[in-house]
PDB file of C-alpha atoms in Angstrom:
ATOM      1  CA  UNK A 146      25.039   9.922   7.974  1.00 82.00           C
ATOM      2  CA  UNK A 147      23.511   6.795   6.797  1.00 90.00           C
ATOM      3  CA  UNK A 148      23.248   4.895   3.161  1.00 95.00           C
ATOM      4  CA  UNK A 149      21.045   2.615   2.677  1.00 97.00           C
ATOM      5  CA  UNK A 150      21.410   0.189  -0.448  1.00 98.00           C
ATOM      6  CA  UNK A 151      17.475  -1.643  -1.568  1.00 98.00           C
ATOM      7  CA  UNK A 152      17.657  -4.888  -3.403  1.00 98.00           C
ATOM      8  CA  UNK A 153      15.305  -7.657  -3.819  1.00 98.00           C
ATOM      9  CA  UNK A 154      12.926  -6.067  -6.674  1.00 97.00           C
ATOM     10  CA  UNK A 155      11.782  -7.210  -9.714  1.00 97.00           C
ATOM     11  CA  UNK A 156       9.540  -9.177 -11.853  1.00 97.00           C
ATOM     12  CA  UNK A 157       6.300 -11.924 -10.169  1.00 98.00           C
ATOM     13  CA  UNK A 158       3.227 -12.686 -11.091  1.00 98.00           C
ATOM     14  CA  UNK A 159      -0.030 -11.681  -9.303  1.00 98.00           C
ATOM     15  CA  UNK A 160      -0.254 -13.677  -6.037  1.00 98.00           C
ATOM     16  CA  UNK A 161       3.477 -14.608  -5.913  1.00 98.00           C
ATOM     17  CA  UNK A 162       5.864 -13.068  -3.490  1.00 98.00           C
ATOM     18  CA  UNK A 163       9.133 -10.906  -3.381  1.00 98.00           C
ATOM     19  CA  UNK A 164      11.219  -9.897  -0.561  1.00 98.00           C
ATOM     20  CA  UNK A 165      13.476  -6.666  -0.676  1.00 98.00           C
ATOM     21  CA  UNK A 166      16.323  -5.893   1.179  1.00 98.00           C
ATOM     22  CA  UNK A 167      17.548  -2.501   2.687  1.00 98.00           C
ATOM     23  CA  UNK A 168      21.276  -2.938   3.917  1.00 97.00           C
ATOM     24  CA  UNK A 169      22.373   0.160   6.076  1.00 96.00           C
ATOM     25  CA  UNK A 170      26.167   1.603   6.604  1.00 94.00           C
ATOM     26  CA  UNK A 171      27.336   2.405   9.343  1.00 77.00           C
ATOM     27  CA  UNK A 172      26.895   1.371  13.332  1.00 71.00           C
ATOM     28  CA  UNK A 173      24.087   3.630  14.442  1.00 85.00           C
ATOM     29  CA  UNK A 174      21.094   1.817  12.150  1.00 88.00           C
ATOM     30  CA  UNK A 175      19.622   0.184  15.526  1.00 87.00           C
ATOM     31  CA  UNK A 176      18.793   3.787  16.552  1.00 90.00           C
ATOM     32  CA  UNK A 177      16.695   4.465  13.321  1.00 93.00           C
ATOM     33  CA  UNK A 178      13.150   3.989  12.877  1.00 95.00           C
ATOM     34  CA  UNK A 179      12.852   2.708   9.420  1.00 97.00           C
ATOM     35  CA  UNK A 180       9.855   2.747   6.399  1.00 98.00           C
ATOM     36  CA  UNK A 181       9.252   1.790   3.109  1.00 98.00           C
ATOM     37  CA  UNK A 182       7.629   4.105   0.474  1.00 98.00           C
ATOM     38  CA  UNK A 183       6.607   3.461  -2.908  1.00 98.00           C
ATOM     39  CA  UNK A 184       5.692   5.350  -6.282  1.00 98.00           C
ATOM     40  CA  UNK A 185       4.247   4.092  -8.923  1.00 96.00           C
ATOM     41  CA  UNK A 186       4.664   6.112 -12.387  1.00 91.00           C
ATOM     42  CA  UNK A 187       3.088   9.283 -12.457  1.00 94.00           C
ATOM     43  CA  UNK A 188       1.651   9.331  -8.743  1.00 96.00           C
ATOM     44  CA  UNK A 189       2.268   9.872  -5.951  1.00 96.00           C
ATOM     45  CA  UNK A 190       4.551   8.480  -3.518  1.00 97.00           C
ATOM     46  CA  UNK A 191       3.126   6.404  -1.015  1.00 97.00           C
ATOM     47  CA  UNK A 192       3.495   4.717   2.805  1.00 98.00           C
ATOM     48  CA  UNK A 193       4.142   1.168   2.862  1.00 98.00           C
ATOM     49  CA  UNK A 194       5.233   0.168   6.254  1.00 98.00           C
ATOM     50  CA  UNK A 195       6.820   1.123   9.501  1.00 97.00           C
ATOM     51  CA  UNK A 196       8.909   0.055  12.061  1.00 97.00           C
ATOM     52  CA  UNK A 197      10.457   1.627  15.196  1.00 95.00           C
ATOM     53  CA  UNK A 198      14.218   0.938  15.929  1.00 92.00           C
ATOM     54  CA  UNK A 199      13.776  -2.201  18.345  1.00 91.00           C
ATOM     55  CA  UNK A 200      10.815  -4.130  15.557  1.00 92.00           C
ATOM     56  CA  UNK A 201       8.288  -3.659  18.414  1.00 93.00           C
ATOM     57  CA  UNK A 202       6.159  -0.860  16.440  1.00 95.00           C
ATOM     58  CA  UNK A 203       4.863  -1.453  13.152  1.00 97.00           C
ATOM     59  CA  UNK A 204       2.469   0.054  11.030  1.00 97.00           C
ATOM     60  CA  UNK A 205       1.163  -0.691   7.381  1.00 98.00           C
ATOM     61  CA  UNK A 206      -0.343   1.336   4.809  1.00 97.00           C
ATOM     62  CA  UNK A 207      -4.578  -0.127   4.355  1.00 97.00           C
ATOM     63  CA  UNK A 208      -3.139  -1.480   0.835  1.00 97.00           C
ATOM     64  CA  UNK A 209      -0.885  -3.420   2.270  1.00 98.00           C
ATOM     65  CA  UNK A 210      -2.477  -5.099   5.062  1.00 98.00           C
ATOM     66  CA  UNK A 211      -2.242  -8.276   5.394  1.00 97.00           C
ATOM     67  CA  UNK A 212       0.163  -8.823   2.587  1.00 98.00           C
ATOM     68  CA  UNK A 213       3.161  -7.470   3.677  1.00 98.00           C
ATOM     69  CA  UNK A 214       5.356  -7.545   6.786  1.00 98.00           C
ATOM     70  CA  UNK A 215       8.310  -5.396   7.493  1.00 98.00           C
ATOM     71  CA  UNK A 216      10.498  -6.985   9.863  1.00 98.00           C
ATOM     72  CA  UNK A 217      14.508  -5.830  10.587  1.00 97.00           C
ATOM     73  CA  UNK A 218      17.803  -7.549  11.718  1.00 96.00           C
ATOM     74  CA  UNK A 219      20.308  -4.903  13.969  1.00 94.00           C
ATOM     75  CA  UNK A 220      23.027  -6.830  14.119  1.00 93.00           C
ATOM     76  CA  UNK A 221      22.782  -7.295  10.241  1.00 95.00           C
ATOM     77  CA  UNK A 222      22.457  -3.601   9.596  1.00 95.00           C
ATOM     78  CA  UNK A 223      19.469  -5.026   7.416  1.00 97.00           C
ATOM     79  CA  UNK A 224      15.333  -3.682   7.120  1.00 98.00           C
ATOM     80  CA  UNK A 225      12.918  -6.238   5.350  1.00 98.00           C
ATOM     81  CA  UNK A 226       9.559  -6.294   3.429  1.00 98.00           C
ATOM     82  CA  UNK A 227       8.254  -9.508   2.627  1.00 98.00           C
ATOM     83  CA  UNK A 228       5.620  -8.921   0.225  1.00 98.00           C
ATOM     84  CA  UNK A 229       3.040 -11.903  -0.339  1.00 98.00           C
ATOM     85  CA  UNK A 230      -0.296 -12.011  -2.691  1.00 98.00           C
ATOM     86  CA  UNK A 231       1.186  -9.466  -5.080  1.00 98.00           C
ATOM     87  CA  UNK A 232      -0.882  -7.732  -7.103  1.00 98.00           C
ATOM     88  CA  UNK A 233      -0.795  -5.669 -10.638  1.00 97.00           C
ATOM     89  CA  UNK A 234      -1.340  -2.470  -8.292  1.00 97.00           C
ATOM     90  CA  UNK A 235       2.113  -3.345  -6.207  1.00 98.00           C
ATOM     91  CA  UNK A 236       4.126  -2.085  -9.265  1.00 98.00           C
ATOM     92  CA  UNK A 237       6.439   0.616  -8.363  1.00 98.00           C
ATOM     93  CA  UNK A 238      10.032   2.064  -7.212  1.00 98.00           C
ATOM     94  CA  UNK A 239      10.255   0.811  -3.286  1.00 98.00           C
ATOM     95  CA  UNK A 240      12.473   2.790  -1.346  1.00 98.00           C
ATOM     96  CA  UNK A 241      13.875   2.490   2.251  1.00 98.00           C
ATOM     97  CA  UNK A 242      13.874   5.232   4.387  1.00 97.00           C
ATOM     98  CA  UNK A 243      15.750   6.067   8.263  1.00 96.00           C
ATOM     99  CA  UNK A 244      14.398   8.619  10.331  1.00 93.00           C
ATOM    100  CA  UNK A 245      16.544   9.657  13.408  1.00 88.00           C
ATOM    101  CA  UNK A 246      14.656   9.049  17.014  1.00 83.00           C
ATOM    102  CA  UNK A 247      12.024  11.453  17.267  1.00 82.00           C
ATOM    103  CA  UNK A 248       8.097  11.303  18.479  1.00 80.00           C
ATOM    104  CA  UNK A 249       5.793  10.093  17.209  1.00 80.00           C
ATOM    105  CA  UNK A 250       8.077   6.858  17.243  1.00 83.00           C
ATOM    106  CA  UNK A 251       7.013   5.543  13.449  1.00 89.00           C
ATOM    107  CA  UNK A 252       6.122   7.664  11.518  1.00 91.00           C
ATOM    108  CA  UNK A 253       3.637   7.271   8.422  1.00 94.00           C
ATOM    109  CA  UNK A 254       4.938  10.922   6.499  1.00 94.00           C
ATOM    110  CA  UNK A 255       7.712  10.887   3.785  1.00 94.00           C
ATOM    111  CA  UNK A 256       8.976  14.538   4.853  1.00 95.00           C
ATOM    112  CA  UNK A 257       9.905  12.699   8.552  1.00 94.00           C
ATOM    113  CA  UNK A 258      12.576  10.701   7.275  1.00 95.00           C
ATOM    114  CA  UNK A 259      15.958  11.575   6.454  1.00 93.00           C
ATOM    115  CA  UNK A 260      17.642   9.346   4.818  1.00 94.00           C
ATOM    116  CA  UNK A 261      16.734   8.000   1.622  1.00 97.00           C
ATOM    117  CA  UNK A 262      17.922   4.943  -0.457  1.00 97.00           C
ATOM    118  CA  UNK A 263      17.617   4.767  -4.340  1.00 97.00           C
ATOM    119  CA  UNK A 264      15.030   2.279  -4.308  1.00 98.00           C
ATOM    120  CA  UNK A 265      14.344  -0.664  -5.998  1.00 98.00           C
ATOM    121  CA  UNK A 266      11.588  -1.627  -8.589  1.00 98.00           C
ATOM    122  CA  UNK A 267       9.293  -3.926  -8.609  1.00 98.00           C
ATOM    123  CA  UNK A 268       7.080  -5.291 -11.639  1.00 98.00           C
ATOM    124  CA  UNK A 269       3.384  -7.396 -10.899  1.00 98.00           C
ATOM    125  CA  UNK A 270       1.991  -9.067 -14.318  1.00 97.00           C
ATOM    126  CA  UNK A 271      -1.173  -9.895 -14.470  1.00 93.00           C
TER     127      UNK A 271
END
């Protein structure tokens, strides 16, 4: 079992940057690939970024590109997303997700991942 705890959200302006947080319990997080997923109000949610359990593999959603880079800490228990350039479209819940070692590696599909944190919101003005 793992819970994982998102912080880091809130309010920026368009072109400013955030950074959120996922802190994981327990000792077997370095075995978990980990992603970030977002949903905006009344859509869908969506793929924001990968990363395999070592940081070696990472993959972004084409929105994202560019902007963001997800980036993780084992010995901190801890899974980053540095967000830069925000902009009005970034708005939404962003939750962490662990998904027990399986192929493919990372994984770009919600319904892959098994653990789920509450998620954390984040606000772009305009």
């Amino acid at each position: 079992q793992v819970q994982l705890v998102e912080s880091g959200g809130g309010l920026a302006q368009a072109g400013g940057s955030l950074r959120l947080s996922c802190v994981a319990s327990g000792r077997t997080f370095g075995r978990y690939a980990m992603g970030w997923f977002r949903q905006a109000p009344g859509k869908e949610r969506k793929f924001v970024a990968a990363i395999s359990w070592g940081g070696g593999i990472t993959n972004y959603g084409d929105s994202v590109k560019g902007r963001f880079t997800i980036s993780r800490d084992n010995a901190k228990n801890t899974l980053y997303l540095q967000m830069n350039s925000l902009k009005p479209e970034d708005t939404a819940v962003y939750r962490c997700a662990a998904r027990a070692p399986s192929e493919p590696i990372v994984s770009l599909e919600s319904w892959e991942y098994d653990y789920w944190g509450q998620g954390t919101q984040v606000t772009v003005s305009s």
